[in-house]
Coordinates of C-alpha atoms in Angstrom, one line a residue:
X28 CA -3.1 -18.5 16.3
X29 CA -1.9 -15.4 14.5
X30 CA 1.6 -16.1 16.1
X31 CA 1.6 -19.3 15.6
X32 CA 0.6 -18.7 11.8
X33 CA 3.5 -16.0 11.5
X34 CA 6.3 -18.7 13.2
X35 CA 5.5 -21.4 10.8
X36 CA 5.5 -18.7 7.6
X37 CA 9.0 -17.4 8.4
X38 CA 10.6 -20.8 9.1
X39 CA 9.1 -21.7 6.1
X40 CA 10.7 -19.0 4.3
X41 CA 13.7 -19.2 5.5
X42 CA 14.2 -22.9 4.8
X43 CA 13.2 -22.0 1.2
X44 CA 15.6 -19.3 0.6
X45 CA 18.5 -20.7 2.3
X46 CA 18.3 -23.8 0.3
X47 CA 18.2 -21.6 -2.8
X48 CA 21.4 -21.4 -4.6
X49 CA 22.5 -18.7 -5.8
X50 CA 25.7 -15.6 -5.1
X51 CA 24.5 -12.2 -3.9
X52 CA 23.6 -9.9 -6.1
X53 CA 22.2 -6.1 -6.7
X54 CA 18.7 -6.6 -4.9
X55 CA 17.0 -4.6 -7.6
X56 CA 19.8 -4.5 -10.2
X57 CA 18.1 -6.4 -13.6
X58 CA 20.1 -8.3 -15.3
X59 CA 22.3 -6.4 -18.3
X60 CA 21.4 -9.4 -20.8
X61 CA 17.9 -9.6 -22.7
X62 CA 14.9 -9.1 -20.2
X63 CA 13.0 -11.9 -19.8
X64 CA 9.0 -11.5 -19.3
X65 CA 7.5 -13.8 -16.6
X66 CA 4.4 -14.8 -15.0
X67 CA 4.5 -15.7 -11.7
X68 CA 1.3 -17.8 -10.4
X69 CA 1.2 -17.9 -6.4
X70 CA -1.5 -19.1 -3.7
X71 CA -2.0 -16.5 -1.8
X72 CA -2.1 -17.3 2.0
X73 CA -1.6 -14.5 4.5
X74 CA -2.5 -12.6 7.5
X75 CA -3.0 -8.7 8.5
X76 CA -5.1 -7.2 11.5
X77 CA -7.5 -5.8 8.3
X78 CA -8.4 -9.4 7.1
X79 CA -7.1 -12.1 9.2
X80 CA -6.2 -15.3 7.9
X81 CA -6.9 -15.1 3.8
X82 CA -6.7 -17.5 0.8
X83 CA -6.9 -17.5 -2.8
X84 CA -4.4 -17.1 -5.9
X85 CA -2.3 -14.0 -7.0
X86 CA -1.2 -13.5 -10.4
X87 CA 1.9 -11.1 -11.4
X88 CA 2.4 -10.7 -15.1
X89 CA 6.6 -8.5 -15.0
X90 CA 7.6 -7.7 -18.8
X91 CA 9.0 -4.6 -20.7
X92 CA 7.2 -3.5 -23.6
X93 CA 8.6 -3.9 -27.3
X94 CA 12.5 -3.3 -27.7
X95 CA 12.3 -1.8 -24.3
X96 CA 16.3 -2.0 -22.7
X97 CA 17.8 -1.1 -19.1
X98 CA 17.0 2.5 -19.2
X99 CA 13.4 1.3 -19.1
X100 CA 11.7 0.2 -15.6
X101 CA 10.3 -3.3 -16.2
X102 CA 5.9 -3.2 -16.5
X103 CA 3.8 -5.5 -14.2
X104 CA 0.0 -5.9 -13.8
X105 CA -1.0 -8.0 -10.7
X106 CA -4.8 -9.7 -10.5
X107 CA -5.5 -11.3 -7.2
X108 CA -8.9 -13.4 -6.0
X109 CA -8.6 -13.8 -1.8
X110 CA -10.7 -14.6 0.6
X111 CA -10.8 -14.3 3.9
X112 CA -11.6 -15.8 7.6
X113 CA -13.6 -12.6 8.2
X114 CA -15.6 -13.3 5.0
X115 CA -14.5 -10.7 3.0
X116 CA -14.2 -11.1 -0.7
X117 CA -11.5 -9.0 -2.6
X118 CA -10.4 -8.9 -6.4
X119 CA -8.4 -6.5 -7.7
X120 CA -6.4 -5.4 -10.9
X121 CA -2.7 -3.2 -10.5
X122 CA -1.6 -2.8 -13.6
X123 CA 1.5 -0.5 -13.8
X124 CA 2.6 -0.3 -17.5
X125 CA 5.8 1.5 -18.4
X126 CA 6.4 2.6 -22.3
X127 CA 9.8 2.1 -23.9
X128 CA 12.3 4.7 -23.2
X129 CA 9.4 5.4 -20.3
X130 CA 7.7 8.1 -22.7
X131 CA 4.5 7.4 -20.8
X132 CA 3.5 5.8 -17.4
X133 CA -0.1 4.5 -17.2
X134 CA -1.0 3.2 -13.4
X135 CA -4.7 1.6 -12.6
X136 CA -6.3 0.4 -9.3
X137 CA -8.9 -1.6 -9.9
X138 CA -11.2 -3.7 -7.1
X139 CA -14.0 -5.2 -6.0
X140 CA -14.8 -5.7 -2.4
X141 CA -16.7 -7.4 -0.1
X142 CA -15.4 -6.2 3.3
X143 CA -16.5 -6.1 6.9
X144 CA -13.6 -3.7 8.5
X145 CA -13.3 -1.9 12.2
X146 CA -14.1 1.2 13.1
X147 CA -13.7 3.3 15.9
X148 CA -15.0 6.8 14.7
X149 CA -12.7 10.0 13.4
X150 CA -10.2 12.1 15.3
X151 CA -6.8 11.3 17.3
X152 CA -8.0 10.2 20.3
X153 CA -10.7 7.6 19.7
X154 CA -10.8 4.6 22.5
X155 CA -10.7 1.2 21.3
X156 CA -13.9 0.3 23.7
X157 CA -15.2 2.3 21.0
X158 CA -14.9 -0.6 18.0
X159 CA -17.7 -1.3 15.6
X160 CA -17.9 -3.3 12.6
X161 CA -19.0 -1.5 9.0
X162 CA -19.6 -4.2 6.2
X163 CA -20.3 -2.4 2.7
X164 CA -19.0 -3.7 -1.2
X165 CA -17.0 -1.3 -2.8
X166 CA -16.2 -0.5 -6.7
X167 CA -13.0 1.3 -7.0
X168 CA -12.0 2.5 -10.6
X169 CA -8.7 5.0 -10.6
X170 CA -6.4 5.4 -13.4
X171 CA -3.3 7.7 -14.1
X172 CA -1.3 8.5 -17.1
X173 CA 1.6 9.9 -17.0
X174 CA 4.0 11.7 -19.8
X175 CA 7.6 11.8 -19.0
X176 CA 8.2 15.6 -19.8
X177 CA 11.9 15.8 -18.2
X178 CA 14.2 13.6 -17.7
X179 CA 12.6 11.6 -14.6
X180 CA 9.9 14.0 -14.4
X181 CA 6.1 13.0 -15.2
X182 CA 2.6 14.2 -15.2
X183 CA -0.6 13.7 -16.5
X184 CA -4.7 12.9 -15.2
X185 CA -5.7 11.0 -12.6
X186 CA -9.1 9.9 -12.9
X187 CA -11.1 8.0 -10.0
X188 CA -14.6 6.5 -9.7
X189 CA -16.1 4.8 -6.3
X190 CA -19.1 3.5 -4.9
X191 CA -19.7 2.0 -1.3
X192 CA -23.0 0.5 -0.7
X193 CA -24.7 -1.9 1.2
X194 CA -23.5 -0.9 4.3
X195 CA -24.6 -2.0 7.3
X196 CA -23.1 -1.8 11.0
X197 CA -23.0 -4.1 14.1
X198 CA -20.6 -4.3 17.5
X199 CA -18.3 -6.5 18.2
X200 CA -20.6 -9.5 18.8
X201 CA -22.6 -9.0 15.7
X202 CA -26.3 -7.6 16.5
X203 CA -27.0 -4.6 14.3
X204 CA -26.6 -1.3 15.7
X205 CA -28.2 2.2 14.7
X206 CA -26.0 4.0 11.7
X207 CA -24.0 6.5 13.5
X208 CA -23.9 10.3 12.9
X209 CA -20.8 10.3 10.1
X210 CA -20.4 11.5 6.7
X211 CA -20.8 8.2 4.3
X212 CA -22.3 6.1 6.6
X213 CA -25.4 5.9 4.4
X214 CA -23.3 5.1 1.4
X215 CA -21.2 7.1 -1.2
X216 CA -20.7 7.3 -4.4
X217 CA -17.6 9.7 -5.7
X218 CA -16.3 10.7 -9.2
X219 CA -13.6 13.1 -9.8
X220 CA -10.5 14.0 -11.5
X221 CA -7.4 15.7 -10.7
X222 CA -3.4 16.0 -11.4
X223 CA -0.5 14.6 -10.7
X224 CA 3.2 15.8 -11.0
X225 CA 5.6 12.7 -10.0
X226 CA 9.9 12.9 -9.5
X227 CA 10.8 9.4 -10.1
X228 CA 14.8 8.5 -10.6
X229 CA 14.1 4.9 -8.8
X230 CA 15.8 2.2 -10.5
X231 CA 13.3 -0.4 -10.1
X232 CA 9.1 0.2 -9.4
X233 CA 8.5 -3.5 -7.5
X234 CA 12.3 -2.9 -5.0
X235 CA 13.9 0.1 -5.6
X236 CA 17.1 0.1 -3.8
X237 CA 18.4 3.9 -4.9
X238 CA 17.3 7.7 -5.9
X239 CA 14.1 9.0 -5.0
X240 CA 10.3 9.5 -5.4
X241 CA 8.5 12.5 -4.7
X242 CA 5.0 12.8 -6.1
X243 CA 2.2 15.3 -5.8
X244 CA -1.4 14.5 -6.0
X245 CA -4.4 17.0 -6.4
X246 CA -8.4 14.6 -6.5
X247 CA -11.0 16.7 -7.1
X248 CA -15.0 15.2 -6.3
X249 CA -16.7 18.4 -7.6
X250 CA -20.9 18.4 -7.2
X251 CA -21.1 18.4 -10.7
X252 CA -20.0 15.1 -11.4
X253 CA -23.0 13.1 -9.0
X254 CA -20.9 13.0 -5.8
X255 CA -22.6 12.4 -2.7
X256 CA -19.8 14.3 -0.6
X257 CA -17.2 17.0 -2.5
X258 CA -13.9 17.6 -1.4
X259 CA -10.5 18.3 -2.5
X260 CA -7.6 16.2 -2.0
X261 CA -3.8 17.2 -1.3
X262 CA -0.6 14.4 -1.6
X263 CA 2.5 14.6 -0.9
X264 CA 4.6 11.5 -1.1
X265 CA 8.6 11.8 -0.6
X266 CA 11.0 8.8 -1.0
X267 CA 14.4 8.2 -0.7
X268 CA 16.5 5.5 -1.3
X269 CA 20.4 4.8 0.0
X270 CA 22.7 2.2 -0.6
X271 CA 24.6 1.7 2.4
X272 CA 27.0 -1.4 0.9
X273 CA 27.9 -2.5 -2.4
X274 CA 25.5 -4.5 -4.8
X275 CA 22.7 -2.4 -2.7
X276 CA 23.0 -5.6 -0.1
X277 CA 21.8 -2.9 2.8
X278 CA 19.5 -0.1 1.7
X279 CA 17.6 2.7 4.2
X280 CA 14.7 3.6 2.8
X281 CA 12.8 6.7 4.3
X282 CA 8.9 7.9 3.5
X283 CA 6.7 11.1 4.0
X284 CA 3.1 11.2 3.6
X285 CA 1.0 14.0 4.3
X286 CA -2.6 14.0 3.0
X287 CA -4.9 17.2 3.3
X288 CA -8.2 17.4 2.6
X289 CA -10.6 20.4 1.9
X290 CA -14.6 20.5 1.9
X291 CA -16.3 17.2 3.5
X292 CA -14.7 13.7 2.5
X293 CA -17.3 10.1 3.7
X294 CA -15.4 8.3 6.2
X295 CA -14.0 6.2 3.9
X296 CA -12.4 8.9 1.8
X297 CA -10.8 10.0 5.1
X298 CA -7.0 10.4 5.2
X299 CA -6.3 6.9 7.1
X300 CA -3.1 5.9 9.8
X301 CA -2.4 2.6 9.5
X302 CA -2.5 -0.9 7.1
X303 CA 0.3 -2.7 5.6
X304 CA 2.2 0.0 4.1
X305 CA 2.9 2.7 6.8
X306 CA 2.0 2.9 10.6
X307 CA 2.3 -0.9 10.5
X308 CA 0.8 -2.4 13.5
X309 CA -2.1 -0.2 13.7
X310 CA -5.1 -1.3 11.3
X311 CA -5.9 0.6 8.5
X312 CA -8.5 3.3 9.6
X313 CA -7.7 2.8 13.4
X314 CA -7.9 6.5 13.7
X315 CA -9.0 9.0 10.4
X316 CA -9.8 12.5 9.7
X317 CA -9.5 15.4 7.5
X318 CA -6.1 15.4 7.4
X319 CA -3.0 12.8 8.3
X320 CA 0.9 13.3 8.1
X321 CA 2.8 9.9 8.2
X322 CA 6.8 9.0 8.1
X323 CA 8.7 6.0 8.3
X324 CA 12.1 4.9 7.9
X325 CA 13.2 1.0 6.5
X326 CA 16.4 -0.9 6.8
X327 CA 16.3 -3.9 4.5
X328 CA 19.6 -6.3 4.5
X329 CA 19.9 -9.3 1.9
X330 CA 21.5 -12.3 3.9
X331 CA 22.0 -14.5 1.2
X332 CA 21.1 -15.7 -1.7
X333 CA 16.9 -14.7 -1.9
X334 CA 16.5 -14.1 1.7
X335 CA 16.4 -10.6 3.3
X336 CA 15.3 -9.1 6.8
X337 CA 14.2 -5.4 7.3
X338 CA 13.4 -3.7 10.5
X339 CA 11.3 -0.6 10.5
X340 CA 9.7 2.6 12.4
X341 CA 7.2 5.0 12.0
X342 CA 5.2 7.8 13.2
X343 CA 2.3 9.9 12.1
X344 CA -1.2 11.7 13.6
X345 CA -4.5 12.6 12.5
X346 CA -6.0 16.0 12.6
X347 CA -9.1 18.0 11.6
X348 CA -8.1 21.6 11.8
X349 CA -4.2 22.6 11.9
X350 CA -4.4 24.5 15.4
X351 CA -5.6 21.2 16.5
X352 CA -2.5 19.2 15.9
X353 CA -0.6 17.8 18.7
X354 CA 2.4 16.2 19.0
X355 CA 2.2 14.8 22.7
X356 CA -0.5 12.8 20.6
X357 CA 1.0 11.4 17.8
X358 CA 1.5 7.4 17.3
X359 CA 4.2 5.0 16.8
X360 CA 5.0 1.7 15.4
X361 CA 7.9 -0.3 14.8
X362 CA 8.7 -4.0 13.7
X363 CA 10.9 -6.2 11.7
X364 CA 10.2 -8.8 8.9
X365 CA 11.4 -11.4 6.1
X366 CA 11.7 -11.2 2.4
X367 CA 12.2 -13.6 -0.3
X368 CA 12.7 -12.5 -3.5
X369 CA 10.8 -14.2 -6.0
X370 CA 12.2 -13.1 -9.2
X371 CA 15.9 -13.6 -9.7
X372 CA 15.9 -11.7 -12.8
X373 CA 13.9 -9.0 -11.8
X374 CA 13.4 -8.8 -8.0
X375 CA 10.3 -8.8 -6.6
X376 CA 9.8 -9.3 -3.0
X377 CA 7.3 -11.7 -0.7
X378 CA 7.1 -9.5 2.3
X379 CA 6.7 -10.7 6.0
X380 CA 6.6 -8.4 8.7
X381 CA 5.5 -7.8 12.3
X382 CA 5.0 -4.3 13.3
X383 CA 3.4 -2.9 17.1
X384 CA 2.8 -0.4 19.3
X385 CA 1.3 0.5 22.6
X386 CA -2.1 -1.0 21.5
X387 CA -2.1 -3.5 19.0
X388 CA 0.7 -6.2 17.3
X389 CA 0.1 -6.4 13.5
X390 CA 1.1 -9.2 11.1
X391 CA 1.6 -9.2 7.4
X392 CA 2.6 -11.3 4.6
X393 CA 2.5 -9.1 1.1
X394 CA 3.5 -8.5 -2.1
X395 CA 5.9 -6.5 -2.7
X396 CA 7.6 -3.7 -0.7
X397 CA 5.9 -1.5 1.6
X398 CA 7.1 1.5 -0.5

């Protein structure tokens, strides 16, 4: 069914985007005369491994603030109600809301969640006989300001609150198992604060086609502040961007992600391989541990008009202690997928994609690029 869901969504597509008039244009270049705010209102039908089939209505509010011109980044806030064949219930709130001239950068992530997920324990070399099902809800609260201090150069707080409760655990068939021996599984609450210090000369936040973005990220859940697990957390996030043709038609776009982790993080808190945004083809959480260093390179080519293609590759591993890393162990994935650009004006990407490796084929349809 999934393939047969993911045949009839690109042909779809495709019909839709070739029938769209239109020449070809910058992918990510906004237009030089007055910005236009928009509201686009979408049903929101998809697939990944993480949820399966889902439903509901996505709502994606793109607009510059005041007398705001082209050497400021358009804002967006993006509120979406889905549910899912699993039965899983997720709302969420992604406002990303640039100031004129880009003085200050404020960045929230805001959900609710109802959400029976997989999971196969912590380490690199977990066996997929070893698949259990967690369900929990989740309240997530995390918000960032940023001051630009240089040109292209931010910082500021990062503030984050969490709870996951209700959890309960079951195999594969559904009967109730016992809770196993990891840190979280009884619940956990976290609150904590911490920095961040972001390089950002993209051109455009939703589908940047040029420059870079290299952002560093220190989360602090100190005992002080009611956690239920303390640890520290260490980002690094590297991207570059690279016009291959003119009008940015072809663009390689290449990530790093390495995430570190000091004292004891819950399982869920875990540096995670996998999910629609890197590793795709492996679900989100497959395999998680302390620590996790990710990379993955993108080739996204507009055909014509609103319709693109990418194909893509990555690799990454999971590790609890550095001595323990090993590279005859690390994982792979690769894939290809769609895009249709859904805002002339200011382009913003619905994303289809198919990634796999040696275990497991993963399909997504999304909003927005992976990174």
């Amino acid at each position: 069914m999934r393939k047969i869901r993911a045949i009839i969504l690109f042909s779809l597509l495709m019909m839709l985007a070739v029938l769209q008039p239109g020449s070809a244009q910058d992918s990510t270049a906004v237009s030089e005369s007055e910005y236009k705010n928009k509201i686009l209102l979408l049903p929101a039908i998809g697939s990944s491994p993480e949820t399966g089939f889902m439903f509901g209505a996505v709502a994606v509010a793109q607009f510059k603030m005041g007398s705001a011109g082209l050497e400021t980044r358009s804002s967006s806030v993006l509120v979406s109600a889905i549910y899912t064949v699993k039965k899983q219930i997720l709302l969420s709130m992604l406002p990303d809301i640039v100031w004129t001239g880009e003085t200050w950068i404020a960045s929230g992530n805001y959900f609710v969640n109802y959400f029976p997920e997989s999971y196969w324990g912590v380490g690199p070399s977990t066996d997929k006989d070893d698949e259990v099902t967690v369900l929990y809800t989740q309240v997530n609260l995390e918000q960032q300001l940023l001051r630009q201090v240089a040109a292209g150069f931010f910082t500021g707080p990062y503030l984050r609150w969490s709870k996951l409760y209700n959890l309960t655990f079951e195999d594969t068939k559904g009967n109730r198992i016992a809770v196993p021996d990891v840190r979280g599984a009884e619940g956990v609450v976290t609150a904590g604060g911490g920095w961040i210090a972001r390089w950002d000369r993209r051109n455009s936040n939703m589908t940047p086609t040029r420059n870079h973005f290299v952002q560093i990220t220190l989360l602090g859940q100190p005992a002080w502040s009611g956690n239920s697990h303390y640890y520290m957390l260490y980002e690094l996030d590297a991207r570059k961007y690279v016009p291959l043709k003119k009008e940015a038609r072809s663009v390689l776009a290449l990530q790093a992600l390495i995430q570190l982790h000091s004292g004891s993080p819950p399982f869920s808190d875990m540096a995670l391989l996998g999910g629609d945004r890197i590793n795709r083809g492996y679900y989100r959480g497959r395999y998680r541990d302390q620590n996790a260093a990710q990379a993955q390179a993108e080739l996204r080519q507009n055909l014509r008009g609103r319709l693109g293609i990418a194909v893509f590759a990555a690799t990454g591993e999971v590790w609890r202690r550095f001595e323990n890393i090993s590279f005859a162990t690390y994982k792979w994935t690769m894939g290809a997928g769609l895009r249709l650009n859904l805002n002339r004006e200011d382009p913003t990407n619905l994303r289809i994609d198919v990634g796999f490796n040696k275990e497991s084929i993963g399909f997504y349809l999304q909003f927005g690029e992976a990174f």
